[in-house]
Coordinates of C-alpha atoms and ligand atoms in Angstrom, one line a residue:
M15 CA -4.5 -10.6 -39.0
K16 CA -4.6 -6.8 -39.4
K17 CA -4.4 -7.3 -43.2
L18 CA -7.3 -9.7 -43.1
Q19 CA -9.5 -7.3 -41.2
L20 CA -8.5 -4.5 -43.6
R21 CA -9.5 -6.6 -46.5
I22 CA -12.9 -7.4 -44.9
I23 CA -13.5 -3.8 -44.2
T24 CA -12.4 -2.7 -47.7
A25 CA -14.7 -5.3 -49.3
M26 CA -17.6 -4.0 -47.2
F27 CA -16.9 -0.4 -48.2
A28 CA -16.5 -1.3 -51.9
G29 CA -19.9 -3.0 -51.8
L30 CA -21.6 -0.1 -50.1
F31 CA -20.0 2.4 -52.5
L32 CA -21.1 0.4 -55.6
G33 CA -24.6 0.2 -54.2
L34 CA -24.9 3.9 -53.7
F35 CA -23.5 4.6 -57.2
V36 CA -26.1 2.3 -58.9
F37 CA -29.0 3.7 -56.9
T38 CA -28.1 7.4 -57.5
S39 CA -27.4 6.9 -61.2
C40 CA -30.7 5.1 -61.7
E41 CA -32.7 8.2 -60.9
G42 CA -33.1 9.6 -64.4
P43 CA -36.4 10.7 -65.8
A44 CA -38.8 7.7 -66.5
G45 CA -38.1 6.2 -69.9
P46 CA -39.3 3.2 -71.8
A47 CA -38.6 -0.2 -70.1
G48 CA -35.2 -1.4 -71.0
P49 CA -34.2 -4.9 -71.8
A50 CA -33.6 -7.3 -68.9
G51 CA -30.2 -6.6 -67.3
P52 CA -27.6 -9.2 -66.8
A53 CA -27.6 -11.2 -63.4
G54 CA -25.9 -9.4 -60.6
A55 CA -22.4 -10.5 -59.7
D56 CA -22.2 -13.2 -57.0
G57 CA -21.7 -11.9 -53.5
T58 CA -18.3 -12.1 -52.0
N59 CA -17.8 -15.2 -49.8
G60 CA -17.9 -14.4 -46.2
T61 CA -14.4 -14.4 -44.6
N62 CA -14.6 -16.1 -41.3
G63 CA -18.3 -15.6 -40.9
I64 CA -19.3 -12.3 -42.5
N65 CA -22.1 -12.9 -44.9
G66 CA -21.1 -12.1 -48.5
I67 CA -22.6 -8.9 -49.8
D68 CA -25.5 -9.7 -52.1
G69 CA -25.1 -9.0 -55.7
I70 CA -26.6 -5.7 -56.8
N71 CA -29.7 -6.3 -59.0
G72 CA -29.4 -5.3 -62.6
T73 CA -32.6 -3.7 -63.9
D74 CA -34.9 -6.7 -63.7
G75 CA -31.8 -8.9 -63.4
S76 CA -31.8 -11.8 -60.9
D77 CA -30.3 -11.6 -57.4
G78 CA -26.7 -12.4 -57.0
T79 CA -26.0 -15.5 -55.0
D80 CA -25.5 -15.0 -51.3
G81 CA -22.0 -15.4 -49.9
V82 CA -21.2 -18.6 -48.0
D83 CA -21.8 -18.4 -44.2
G84 CA -18.8 -18.7 -42.0
N85 CA -19.3 -20.9 -38.9
I86 CA -19.7 -17.9 -36.5
T87 CA -20.5 -14.2 -36.9
C88 CA -18.5 -11.4 -35.4
L89 CA -21.6 -9.8 -33.9
E90 CA -22.2 -12.7 -31.6
C91 CA -19.5 -11.2 -29.5
H92 CA -19.1 -7.7 -30.8
G93 CA -22.6 -6.4 -30.4
A94 CA -24.1 -3.7 -28.2
Y95 CA -24.1 -6.3 -25.4
A96 CA -20.4 -6.3 -25.2
K97 CA -20.1 -2.6 -25.4
N98 CA -22.6 -1.7 -22.8
V99 CA -23.5 -4.7 -20.5
I100 CA -20.1 -6.3 -20.2
A101 CA -18.4 -2.9 -19.5
A102 CA -21.0 -2.1 -16.8
Q103 CA -20.5 -5.6 -15.2
F104 CA -16.8 -5.2 -15.3
A105 CA -16.9 -1.9 -13.5
R106 CA -18.4 -3.7 -10.5
S107 CA -15.5 -6.2 -10.3
Q108 CA -12.5 -5.7 -8.0
H109 CA -10.4 -6.3 -11.0
S110 CA -11.4 -2.9 -12.4
S111 CA -10.9 -1.0 -9.2
G112 CA -7.7 -2.8 -8.4
A113 CA -7.5 -1.7 -4.8
I114 CA -4.7 -4.0 -4.0
A115 CA -3.3 -4.0 -7.5
V116 CA -2.5 -0.3 -7.6
E117 CA -1.9 0.6 -4.1
Y118 CA 0.0 -2.3 -2.7
A119 CA 1.6 -4.9 -4.9
G120 CA 1.1 -3.7 -8.5
G121 CA 4.4 -2.0 -8.9
R122 CA 6.7 -4.5 -7.3
A123 CA 8.6 -6.7 -9.8
S124 CA 7.9 -9.9 -7.9
C125 CA 4.2 -9.2 -7.6
A126 CA 3.2 -7.3 -10.7
Q127 CA 2.6 -10.2 -13.0
C128 CA -0.6 -10.8 -11.1
H129 CA -1.2 -7.4 -9.5
S130 CA -1.2 -4.9 -12.3
H131 CA -2.2 -4.4 -16.0
E132 CA 1.4 -3.4 -16.9
G133 CA 2.9 -6.4 -15.0
Y134 CA 0.6 -8.9 -16.6
L135 CA 1.4 -7.6 -20.1
E136 CA 5.1 -7.6 -19.5
F137 CA 4.9 -11.1 -18.1
A138 CA 2.8 -12.3 -21.1
L139 CA 5.3 -10.8 -23.6
T140 CA 8.6 -11.8 -21.9
G141 CA 7.8 -14.4 -19.3
E142 CA 8.9 -12.1 -16.4
V143 CA 8.7 -8.7 -14.9
A144 CA 12.2 -7.4 -15.0
E145 CA 12.0 -4.4 -12.7
D146 CA 9.6 -2.4 -10.6
I147 CA 6.8 -0.6 -12.4
S148 CA 6.5 3.1 -11.5
N149 CA 2.9 3.7 -12.4
P150 CA 0.9 0.5 -12.1
S151 CA -2.8 0.5 -13.0
A152 CA -5.8 -1.8 -12.6
W153 CA -7.2 -4.4 -15.0
E154 CA -8.7 -3.3 -18.3
C155 CA -10.4 -5.3 -21.1
S156 CA -7.0 -5.6 -22.7
T157 CA -5.4 -7.1 -19.6
C158 CA -7.1 -10.4 -20.3
H159 CA -7.9 -9.9 -24.0
D160 CA -5.6 -9.2 -26.9
L161 CA -6.0 -10.1 -30.5
H162 CA -7.7 -13.1 -32.2
T163 CA -5.6 -15.9 -33.4
T164 CA -8.2 -18.3 -35.1
F165 CA -11.5 -16.5 -35.2
D166 CA -13.3 -19.7 -34.2
A167 CA -16.2 -19.9 -31.7
T168 CA -13.9 -20.3 -28.7
D169 CA -11.3 -17.7 -29.7
Y170 CA -12.0 -15.1 -27.0
A171 CA -8.8 -13.3 -28.0
F172 CA -7.0 -14.1 -24.7
R173 CA -3.6 -12.7 -24.0
L174 CA -2.5 -15.7 -21.9
G175 CA -5.0 -18.4 -22.9
A176 CA -2.6 -21.4 -23.0
D177 CA -2.4 -24.2 -20.4
V178 CA -0.8 -23.0 -17.2
E179 CA 2.2 -24.6 -15.5
L180 CA 1.5 -24.0 -11.8
I181 CA 4.3 -22.1 -10.0
D182 CA 3.9 -24.0 -6.8
G183 CA 6.7 -26.4 -7.6
S184 CA 4.3 -29.2 -8.2
G185 CA 5.2 -29.5 -11.9
V186 CA 1.4 -29.7 -12.7
T187 CA 0.2 -28.2 -15.9
V188 CA -3.5 -27.2 -15.8
E189 CA -5.4 -27.6 -19.1
G190 CA -8.3 -25.4 -18.3
G191 CA -9.5 -23.9 -21.5
S192 CA -11.0 -20.4 -20.8
N193 CA -10.2 -20.9 -17.1
N194 CA -6.5 -20.7 -17.9
T195 CA -6.7 -16.9 -18.0
C196 CA -7.9 -16.9 -14.4
I197 CA -5.4 -19.6 -13.2
N198 CA -2.4 -17.6 -14.5
C199 CA -3.0 -15.3 -11.5
H200 CA -5.2 -17.2 -9.0
Q201 CA -2.7 -19.7 -7.7
A202 CA -0.8 -20.4 -4.5
R203 CA 2.8 -19.6 -5.6
R204 CA 4.4 -21.5 -2.7
D205 CA 4.6 -25.3 -1.9
R206 CA 4.5 -27.2 1.3
A207 CA 8.0 -28.7 0.7
S208 CA 9.7 -25.3 0.8
Y209 CA 9.0 -25.1 4.5
D210 CA 10.9 -28.3 5.4
V211 CA 14.4 -27.8 6.6
A212 CA 17.3 -29.9 5.2
T213 CA 19.3 -30.0 8.5
D214 CA 18.3 -29.2 12.1
E215 CA 17.9 -25.4 12.5
T216 CA 17.3 -22.8 15.2
Y217 CA 15.8 -19.4 14.4
T218 CA 16.1 -16.5 16.9
R219 CA 13.6 -13.7 16.7
T220 CA 13.0 -10.6 18.9
F221 CA 9.4 -9.4 19.4
T222 CA 8.2 -6.1 20.7
G223 CA 5.1 -3.9 20.7
A224 CA 1.8 -5.7 20.0
D225 CA 3.8 -8.9 19.4
F226 CA 5.1 -8.9 23.0
D227 CA 1.9 -10.4 24.5
V228 CA 1.4 -12.9 21.6
Y229 CA 4.9 -14.4 21.8
S230 CA 5.5 -14.2 25.6
T231 CA 3.3 -17.2 26.0
T232 CA 4.2 -19.1 22.8
T233 CA 4.5 -22.8 23.1
A234 CA 5.3 -23.5 19.4
I235 CA 9.1 -23.4 19.9
G236 CA 10.1 -27.0 19.1
P237 CA 11.7 -29.5 21.6
N238 CA 14.7 -27.3 22.6
G239 CA 13.4 -23.8 22.0
S240 CA 13.2 -21.0 24.5
V241 CA 11.3 -17.9 25.4
T242 CA 13.2 -15.1 27.2
I243 CA 11.1 -12.2 28.5
N244 CA 12.6 -8.7 29.2
A245 CA 9.6 -7.0 30.8
T246 CA 11.4 -3.7 31.4
N247 CA 11.5 -2.9 27.7
D248 CA 8.6 -5.1 26.6
T249 CA 10.9 -7.4 24.5
V250 CA 10.7 -11.1 24.1
V251 CA 13.4 -13.2 22.5
V252 CA 12.2 -16.6 21.1
V253 CA 14.5 -19.3 19.9
F254 CA 12.5 -21.7 17.5
D255 CA 14.1 -25.1 17.4
V256 CA 13.3 -27.0 14.2
P257 CA 14.6 -30.6 14.1
A258 CA 14.6 -31.6 10.4
A259 CA 13.2 -35.1 11.0
T260 CA 10.1 -34.1 13.0
H261 CA 9.4 -30.4 12.6
A262 CA 8.7 -27.6 10.1
Y263 CA 8.9 -23.8 10.6
I264 CA 6.3 -21.1 9.9
S265 CA 8.8 -18.5 8.7
S266 CA 6.7 -15.3 8.4
T267 CA 3.3 -13.8 9.2
H268 CA 2.3 -14.3 5.6
A269 CA 3.8 -17.7 5.2
G270 CA 1.9 -20.5 3.4
P271 CA 0.0 -20.6 0.1
H272 CA -0.6 -17.1 -1.3
H273 CA -4.0 -15.4 -1.1
G274 CA -6.0 -16.8 -4.1
P275 CA -5.0 -20.4 -4.3
Q276 CA -8.2 -21.2 -6.2
G277 CA -6.5 -22.6 -9.3
N278 CA -4.5 -25.2 -7.4
L279 CA -7.5 -26.5 -5.4
W280 CA -9.7 -26.6 -8.4
A281 CA -7.0 -28.7 -10.0
G282 CA -6.8 -30.9 -6.9
V283 CA -3.2 -30.0 -6.0
G284 CA -1.4 -28.1 -3.3
G285 CA -2.6 -29.6 0.0
T286 CA -0.6 -32.2 1.8
L287 CA -2.7 -35.0 0.3
A288 CA -2.9 -36.1 -3.3
G289 CA -6.1 -35.0 -4.9
T290 CA -8.0 -35.8 -8.1
P291 CA -6.6 -33.8 -11.1
Y292 CA -9.1 -31.4 -12.5
S293 CA -12.1 -31.7 -10.2
S294 CA -15.1 -32.7 -12.2
H295 CA -17.1 -30.2 -10.3
S296 CA -18.7 -27.9 -13.0
G297 CA -16.8 -26.4 -16.0
G298 CA -14.5 -24.3 -13.8
C299 CA -14.0 -20.7 -12.9
V300 CA -15.7 -19.3 -15.9
S301 CA -18.9 -21.4 -15.6
C302 CA -19.5 -20.5 -12.0
H303 CA -18.2 -16.9 -12.0
M304 CA -19.3 -15.8 -15.5
G305 CA -22.2 -18.2 -16.3
P306 CA -23.6 -18.8 -19.8
D307 CA -23.6 -15.0 -20.6
S308 CA -20.0 -14.2 -19.8
D309 CA -20.9 -12.1 -16.8
H310 CA -17.9 -9.8 -16.3
S311 CA -18.6 -9.0 -12.6
F312 CA -17.1 -12.4 -11.9
M313 CA -19.5 -13.0 -9.0
P314 CA -20.3 -16.7 -8.4
L315 CA -24.0 -16.4 -8.8
E316 CA -26.4 -19.1 -7.5
E317 CA -28.2 -19.1 -10.9
N318 CA -25.0 -20.7 -12.3
C319 CA -25.4 -23.7 -10.0
V320 CA -29.1 -24.6 -10.4
A321 CA -28.7 -26.4 -13.7
C322 CA -27.0 -29.2 -11.7
H323 CA -28.4 -28.9 -8.1
A324 CA -30.2 -26.7 -5.6
S325 CA -28.4 -24.3 -3.3
K326 CA -25.5 -25.8 -1.4
E327 CA -25.5 -23.0 1.1
P328 CA -26.2 -25.3 4.1
E329 CA -23.3 -27.6 3.2
M330 CA -21.0 -24.5 2.6
D331 CA -22.0 -23.0 5.9
A332 CA -21.1 -26.2 7.6
I333 CA -17.7 -26.2 6.0
A334 CA -17.2 -22.6 7.0
D335 CA -17.8 -23.6 10.7
R336 CA -15.4 -26.5 10.4
I337 CA -12.7 -24.2 9.0
H338 CA -13.2 -21.8 11.8
A339 CA -12.9 -24.6 14.4
V340 CA -9.6 -25.7 12.9
G341 CA -8.4 -22.1 13.1
E342 CA -9.3 -21.9 16.8
A343 CA -7.5 -25.2 17.4
L344 CA -4.4 -23.8 15.6
E345 CA -4.6 -20.7 17.8
T346 CA -4.3 -22.7 20.9
I347 CA -1.0 -24.2 19.7
H348 CA 0.2 -20.7 18.7
A349 CA 0.3 -21.4 14.9
V350 CA -2.2 -18.6 14.0
H351 CA -3.6 -15.5 15.6
Y352 CA -7.2 -14.3 15.2
S353 CA -7.4 -10.5 14.4
D354 CA -10.5 -8.7 15.4
E355 CA -9.5 -5.9 13.1
D356 CA -10.1 -7.9 9.9
G357 CA -12.0 -10.8 11.4
T358 CA -9.7 -13.5 10.1
F359 CA -6.7 -15.7 11.1
H360 CA -3.1 -14.9 10.4
P361 CA 0.0 -17.1 10.6
L362 CA 2.4 -16.8 13.6
Y363 CA 6.1 -17.7 13.7
A364 CA 6.2 -21.2 15.0
S365 CA 8.0 -24.5 15.0
L366 CA 5.4 -27.3 14.6
T367 CA 5.5 -31.0 14.4
T368 CA 5.1 -32.2 10.8
A369 CA 1.4 -33.3 11.4
Q370 CA 0.6 -30.0 13.0
F371 CA 2.4 -28.1 10.2
D372 CA 0.4 -30.0 7.6
A373 CA -2.8 -29.1 9.4
W374 CA -1.8 -25.4 9.5
W375 CA -0.9 -25.6 5.7
N376 CA -4.2 -27.2 4.7
F377 CA -6.0 -24.7 6.9
I378 CA -4.4 -21.6 5.3
Y379 CA -5.1 -23.2 1.9
V380 CA -8.8 -23.6 2.4
L381 CA -9.1 -20.3 4.3
E382 CA -7.5 -18.2 1.5
D383 CA -9.5 -20.1 -1.1
R384 CA -12.6 -18.5 0.3
S385 CA -15.1 -20.9 -1.5
N386 CA -16.1 -23.0 1.5
S387 CA -15.5 -26.1 -0.6
A388 CA -17.2 -25.1 -3.8
H389 CA -13.9 -25.0 -5.7
N390 CA -13.4 -28.8 -5.2
P391 CA -15.8 -30.2 -2.6
S392 CA -14.3 -33.7 -2.2
Y393 CA -10.6 -32.5 -2.1
I394 CA -11.3 -29.6 0.3
K395 CA -13.1 -31.9 2.7
Q396 CA -10.1 -34.3 2.7
L397 CA -7.8 -31.4 3.6
I398 CA -10.1 -30.3 6.5
N399 CA -10.3 -34.0 7.7
Q400 CA -6.5 -34.1 7.9
A401 CA -6.4 -30.9 9.9
E402 CA -9.1 -32.1 12.3
T403 CA -7.4 -35.4 12.9
A404 CA -4.0 -33.9 13.4
L405 CA -5.4 -31.4 15.9
G406 CA -7.6 -33.9 17.7
I407 CA -10.9 -32.2 16.8
Ligands
HEC27 C1 -16.2 -15.7 -29.3 C2 -16.4 -14.3 -29.3 C3 -15.8 -13.4 -30.4 C4 -16.1 -13.6 -31.8 C5 -17.0 -14.6 -32.4 C6 -15.3 -12.5 -32.4 N1 -14.7 -11.8 -31.5 FE1 -13.4 -10.2 -31.9 N2 -12.9 -10.1 -30.0 C7 -13.5 -10.8 -28.9 C8 -13.0 -10.4 -27.7 C9 -13.4 -10.9 -26.3 C10 -12.1 -9.4 -28.0 C11 -11.2 -8.5 -26.9 C12 -12.1 -7.6 -26.2 C13 -12.7 -6.4 -27.0 O1 -11.8 -5.7 -27.7 O2 -13.9 -6.3 -27.0 C14 -12.0 -9.2 -29.4 C15 -11.2 -8.3 -30.1 C16 -11.3 -8.0 -31.5 C17 -10.5 -7.1 -32.2 C18 -9.4 -6.2 -31.6 C19 -10.0 -4.9 -31.0 C20 -8.8 -4.1 -30.5 O3 -9.2 -3.0 -30.0 O4 -7.7 -4.5 -30.6 C21 -10.9 -7.1 -33.5 C22 -10.4 -6.2 -34.6 C23 -11.9 -8.1 -33.6 N3 -12.1 -8.7 -32.3 C24 -12.6 -8.5 -34.8 C25 -13.4 -9.5 -34.9 C26 -14.0 -9.9 -36.2 C27 -13.7 -9.3 -37.5 C28 -14.7 -11.0 -35.9 C29 -15.5 -11.9 -36.9 C30 -14.7 -12.5 -37.9 C31 -14.7 -11.3 -34.5 N4 -13.9 -10.3 -33.9 C32 -15.3 -12.3 -33.8 C33 -14.5 -11.8 -29.1 C34 -14.9 -12.3 -30.3
HEC28 C1 0.9 -15.7 -9.3 C2 0.1 -14.5 -9.1 C3 0.4 -13.6 -7.9 C4 1.6 -13.1 -7.5 C5 3.0 -13.3 -8.2 C6 1.4 -12.3 -6.3 N1 0.0 -12.3 -6.0 FE1 -0.9 -11.3 -4.4 N2 -2.7 -12.1 -5.0 C7 -2.9 -12.8 -6.1 C8 -4.3 -13.1 -6.3 C9 -5.0 -13.8 -7.4 C10 -4.9 -12.4 -5.2 C11 -6.4 -12.3 -5.0 C12 -6.9 -13.4 -4.2 C13 -8.4 -13.4 -3.8 O1 -9.0 -12.4 -4.0 O2 -8.8 -14.5 -3.4 C14 -3.9 -11.8 -4.4 C15 -4.1 -11.1 -3.3 C16 -3.1 -10.4 -2.6 C17 -3.3 -9.6 -1.4 C18 -4.7 -9.4 -0.8 C19 -5.1 -10.2 0.3 C20 -6.4 -9.8 0.8 O3 -7.4 -10.3 0.3 O4 -6.5 -8.9 1.7 C21 -2.1 -9.1 -1.0 C22 -1.8 -8.2 0.2 C23 -1.1 -9.6 -1.9 N3 -1.8 -10.4 -2.9 C24 0.2 -9.3 -1.9 C25 1.1 -9.7 -2.8 C26 2.5 -9.3 -2.8 C27 3.1 -8.4 -1.8 C28 3.1 -10.0 -3.8 C29 4.6 -10.0 -4.2 C30 5.6 -10.2 -3.2 C31 2.1 -10.8 -4.5 N4 0.9 -10.6 -3.9 C32 2.4 -11.6 -5.6 C33 -1.9 -13.3 -7.0 C34 -0.6 -13.1 -6.9
HEC29 C1 -10.1 -10.9 -15.8 C2 -10.1 -11.2 -17.2 C3 -11.0 -10.5 -18.2 C4 -11.2 -9.2 -18.3 C5 -10.5 -8.1 -17.6 C6 -12.2 -9.0 -19.3 N1 -12.6 -10.2 -19.8 FE1 -13.9 -10.5 -21.4 N2 -13.8 -12.5 -21.1 C7 -13.0 -13.1 -20.2 C8 -13.2 -14.5 -20.2 C9 -12.5 -15.6 -19.4 C10 -14.1 -14.7 -21.3 C11 -14.7 -16.1 -21.8 C12 -15.9 -16.6 -21.2 C13 -16.2 -17.9 -21.7 O1 -15.4 -18.8 -21.9 O2 -17.4 -18.1 -21.9 C14 -14.5 -13.4 -21.8 C15 -15.4 -13.2 -22.8 C16 -15.6 -12.0 -23.4 C17 -16.4 -11.7 -24.6 C18 -17.2 -12.8 -25.3 C19 -18.7 -12.7 -24.8 C20 -19.6 -13.8 -25.4 O3 -20.7 -13.4 -25.8 O4 -19.2 -14.9 -25.4 C21 -16.4 -10.4 -24.8 C22 -17.1 -9.7 -26.0 C23 -15.6 -9.8 -23.8 N3 -15.1 -10.8 -23.0 C24 -15.3 -8.4 -23.8 C25 -14.7 -7.8 -22.7 C26 -14.6 -6.4 -22.5 C27 -15.3 -5.4 -23.4 C28 -13.9 -6.2 -21.3 C29 -13.7 -4.9 -20.6 C30 -14.8 -4.1 -20.3 C31 -13.5 -7.5 -20.9 N4 -13.9 -8.5 -21.7 C32 -12.6 -7.7 -19.8 C33 -12.1 -12.5 -19.3 C34 -11.9 -11.1 -19.1
HEC30 C1 -3.9 -10.5 -13.9 C2 -4.2 -11.4 -12.8 C3 -5.6 -11.9 -12.6 C4 -6.4 -12.5 -13.6 C5 -6.1 -12.8 -15.0 C6 -7.7 -12.8 -12.9 N1 -7.7 -12.4 -11.6 FE1 -9.2 -12.4 -10.3 N2 -8.1 -11.2 -9.0 C7 -6.8 -11.0 -9.1 C8 -6.4 -10.1 -8.0 C9 -5.0 -9.6 -7.8 C10 -7.5 -9.9 -7.2 C11 -7.6 -9.0 -6.0 C12 -7.9 -7.6 -6.6 C13 -7.8 -6.5 -5.6 O1 -8.5 -6.5 -4.6 O2 -7.0 -5.6 -5.9 C14 -8.6 -10.6 -7.9 C15 -9.9 -10.7 -7.4 C16 -10.9 -11.6 -7.9 C17 -12.1 -11.9 -7.3 C18 -12.6 -11.2 -6.0 C19 -14.0 -10.5 -6.2 C20 -14.2 -9.4 -7.2 O3 -14.9 -8.5 -6.8 O4 -13.8 -9.5 -8.3 C21 -12.8 -12.9 -8.0 C22 -14.1 -13.5 -7.7 C23 -11.9 -13.2 -9.1 N3 -10.7 -12.4 -9.0 C24 -12.1 -14.2 -10.1 C25 -11.4 -14.2 -11.3 C26 -11.8 -15.0 -12.4 C27 -13.0 -15.9 -12.5 C28 -10.9 -14.8 -13.4 C29 -10.8 -15.4 -14.8 C30 -12.0 -15.1 -15.6 C31 -9.9 -13.9 -12.8 N4 -10.2 -13.6 -11.6 C32 -8.7 -13.5 -13.5 C33 -6.0 -11.4 -10.2 C34 -6.4 -11.8 -11.4
HEC31 C1 -18.5 -24.8 -8.7 C2 -18.5 -23.4 -8.8 C3 -17.2 -22.6 -8.8 C4 -16.0 -22.8 -9.5 C5 -15.8 -24.0 -10.5 C6 -15.1 -21.8 -9.1 N1 -15.7 -21.0 -8.2 FE1 -14.8 -19.5 -7.2 N2 -16.3 -19.3 -5.9 C7 -17.5 -20.0 -6.0 C8 -18.3 -19.7 -4.9 C9 -19.7 -20.2 -4.7 C10 -17.6 -18.7 -4.1 C11 -18.1 -18.0 -2.9 C12 -18.3 -18.8 -1.7 C13 -18.9 -17.9 -0.6 O1 -19.0 -16.7 -0.7 O2 -19.3 -18.6 0.4 C14 -16.3 -18.6 -4.8 C15 -15.3 -17.7 -4.3 C16 -14.2 -17.3 -5.1 C17 -13.3 -16.3 -4.7 C18 -13.4 -15.4 -3.5 C19 -14.3 -14.2 -3.8 C20 -14.6 -13.4 -2.7 O3 -15.0 -12.2 -2.9 O4 -14.4 -13.8 -1.5 C21 -12.4 -16.2 -5.8 C22 -11.2 -15.2 -5.9 C23 -12.7 -17.2 -6.7 N3 -13.8 -17.9 -6.3 C24 -12.0 -17.5 -7.9 C25 -12.2 -18.6 -8.6 C26 -11.3 -19.1 -9.6 C27 -10.0 -18.4 -10.0 C28 -11.7 -20.3 -10.1 C29 -11.1 -21.3 -11.1 C30 -9.8 -21.8 -10.7 C31 -13.0 -20.6 -9.4 N4 -13.2 -19.6 -8.5 C32 -13.8 -21.7 -9.6 C33 -17.8 -20.9 -7.0 C34 -16.9 -21.4 -7.9
HEC32 C1 -22.1 -29.1 -14.0 C2 -22.8 -29.4 -12.8 C3 -22.5 -28.6 -11.5 C4 -22.5 -27.2 -11.4 C5 -22.7 -26.2 -12.5 C6 -22.3 -26.9 -10.0 N1 -22.2 -28.1 -9.3 FE1 -21.9 -28.3 -7.3 N2 -21.9 -30.3 -7.5 C7 -22.2 -31.0 -8.7 C8 -22.3 -32.5 -8.3 C9 -22.5 -33.6 -9.3 C10 -22.0 -32.6 -6.9 C11 -22.0 -33.9 -6.1 C12 -23.4 -34.3 -5.9 C13 -24.2 -33.4 -4.9 O1 -23.7 -33.2 -3.8 O2 -25.2 -32.9 -5.3 C14 -21.8 -31.2 -6.5 C15 -21.6 -30.9 -5.1 C16 -21.4 -29.6 -4.6 C17 -21.0 -29.3 -3.3 C18 -20.7 -30.3 -2.2 C19 -21.9 -30.6 -1.4 C20 -21.7 -31.5 -0.2 O3 -22.4 -32.5 0.0 O4 -20.8 -31.2 0.6 C21 -21.0 -27.9 -3.2 C22 -20.6 -27.1 -2.0 C23 -21.4 -27.4 -4.5 N3 -21.6 -28.5 -5.3 C24 -21.5 -26.1 -4.8 C25 -21.8 -25.5 -6.0 C26 -22.0 -24.1 -6.3 C27 -21.9 -23.0 -5.3 C28 -22.2 -24.0 -7.6 C29 -22.5 -22.8 -8.4 C30 -21.7 -21.6 -8.2 C31 -22.1 -25.4 -8.2 N4 -21.9 -26.3 -7.2 C32 -22.3 -25.7 -9.5 C33 -22.3 -30.5 -9.9 C34 -22.4 -29.1 -10.2

C-alpha cells in the first residue's frame, strides 16, 4: 500500500516538474512560428481514482488524452472538511475527552480493549490486552481508523471493521458494516446464564457503613436465608440462599450487562427473550449517531430520524417512565437501590426467583442502553413487558 501511494505521489511530482520545465524553457524571445508540435503524451491513468495528469501541449499540438477516472476520488474524504469540521466535531465527543477511559478503566488489562486508545490497538493487533497499561490515553482518529485496504467507496480505513462476535456468550456474530467499529466496544460483556448456579448455594456477606441500613431490611435472601443485625457495631450479616432450581443470585453491585450494551440490543440479543436478529430499525449506530455527513460528535440528532418519521420523543418519554416504574418495583423487592447522588438505580446483592431475576436483568439492560427504545423498539418493549408482568405492574 505504501508503495502504491509513493508511486502515485511520484507520478504527480514528475508531471508537475515536466510542466514547469516546458513552460520556463518556452520563454525565449519571440521568433517565427514553428511547425506544429507532436501531440502531447497521454495522461497517466488514474490509480484508484486520481485523474490522470493531462498531456502537456506541444506547441500547437493537441491535448493529451485524459486519464481514466477511478470510481472514487480521494478528496471526497480527504478534503478540508475532514481536517477541520470532523476534528472539531470529534473534540465534542466523550470519546476524545475519555473521562472514564483515562481515569478509571483505561489501564486495566481486563478493561483496556474498550477503555483506552492503547488497549484497543493492542487488542486489534493481538486479540487481547496482555497486561496493565501504565499510561492510557483517550481516543484519537487512529483509534478507530488505520490504513486503507481496498480504496473503494466504503473503505473507511477501519482498524477493526470486520464482523463482531459478541462476547456475551451468545455465540452471535453481528454483521454490521460500519457499525462493527462501534459494536467492538459497545456491548454487554456478560450473559444471563452466568448468574445461574449449578447446585444449591448459600453466600454469606457482611455489610457495614451506608450499607447497614440498606441490608438490615433486605427481603431478597431466598427461602432459607437470614439477616443477623449487630446494632452495637452497625454490622449486618446476610446469608443469601440460592436454590439452583428456582433462584439466581445478584453477585455484586455492578452485576448484570456492562454499561453500554447497545450493540447487543440493536442485534436483538441479550435479554431473557429471543429477539429478531439485526433490528430493521434504521441503518444502525452510524446512521443515527453520525448521519449522512459522518458527524464525529456521535450525537443521535433528530435530523437523522426525519427521513423516516417525525419525532418519537413522546413514545421514548413513555418508555422512560415505564423503565423508571420497573426500577421502583425492583427496589421494593431489594434488587436495586436508587441513588440520589447520580440519579439512577444500582444493583444490590440479592437472591431472587428466576422470574424476578429475569425482570432485573432485562431492566439493567434497557437502563444501561440509555436509548429509551430507539436502539430496537420492538425488542426493548418486549423486555419491559416481561419485567412488568414478573413484577405485577
Ligand atoms: C471513503 C472515504 C475515503 C476515501 C475515498 C479515501 N480515504 Fe484515505 N482515509 C480515510 C479515512 C477515514 C482515513 C483515516 C483517518 C485519517 O487519517 O484521516 C484515511 C487514511 C488515509 C491514509 C493514512 C494516513 C495516515 O496518517 O496514516 C492515507 C495515506 C490515505 N488515506 C490515502 C488515500 C488516498 C490516496 C485515497 C484515494 C485513492 C484515499 N485515501 C481515499 C477515508 C478515505
Ligand atoms: C467490551 C468492551 C468493554 C470492556 C471490556 C469494558 N468496558 Fe466499561 N464501558 C464500555 C462502554 C462501551 C462504555 C460506555 C457505555 C455508554 O456510554 O453507554 C463503558 C462504560 C463504563 C463505565 C461508565 C459507566 C457510567 O456511564 O458511569 C465504567 C465505570 C466502566 N465502563 C468500567 C469498566 C471496567 C472497570 C472494566 C474492566 C473490568 C470495563 N469497563 C470493561 C465497554 C467496555
Ligand atoms: C469512534 C470511532 C471513530 C473515531 C475516533 C474517528 N472516526 Fe472517522 N469514522 C468513523 C466511522 C464509523 C466512519 C464511517 C461513517 C460511515 O459509514 O458513513 C468514519 C468516517 C470518517 C471519514 C469519512 C468521511 C466521509 O466523508 O465519508 C473521515 C475522513 C474520517 N472518519 C476522519 C476521522 C478523523 C480525522 C478523526 C479524528 C479527528 C476520526 N475520523 C475519528 C469512526 C471514527
Ligand atoms: C474503543 C471502544 C469504543 C469504540 C470503538 C466506540 N466507542 Fe463509544 N464509547 C466508548 C466508551 C468507553 C464510552 C464512554 C467514554 C467515557 O465517558 O470515558 C463511549 C461513549 C459513547 C457515547 C456517549 C456520548 C458521547 O459524548 O460520545 C456515544 C453516543 C458513543 N460512545 C457512540 C459510539 C458510536 C456511534 C461508535 C461507532 C462509530 C462508538 N461509540 C465507538 C467506547 C467506544
Ligand atoms: C434509530 C436510531 C439509533 C440507532 C440505530 C442507534 N442509536 Fe444510539 N441512541 C439513539 C438515541 C435517539 C439515543 C438517545 C436517547 C435519549 O437521549 O433519550 C441514543 C443513545 C445512545 C447512547 C447513550 C448516549 C448518552 O449520552 O446517554 C449510546 C452510548 C449509544 N446510543 C450508542 C449506540 C450504538 C453503539 C449503536 C449501534 C449498536 C446505536 N447507538 C444505534 C439513536 C440510535
Ligand atoms: C430508515 C428509517 C428509520 C430511521 C432513520 C429511524 N427510524 Fe425510527 N422507526 C422506523 C420505523 C419504520 C418504525 C416503525 C413505525 C413507526 O413507529 O413509525 C420506527 C419506530 C421508531 C420508534 C418506536 C415508536 C413506538 O411506537 O414506540 C422509535 C422510538 C424510533 N423509531 C426512534 C427513532 C429515532 C430517535 C431515530 C433517529 C435518531 C429513528 N427512529 C430513525 C424507521 C426509522
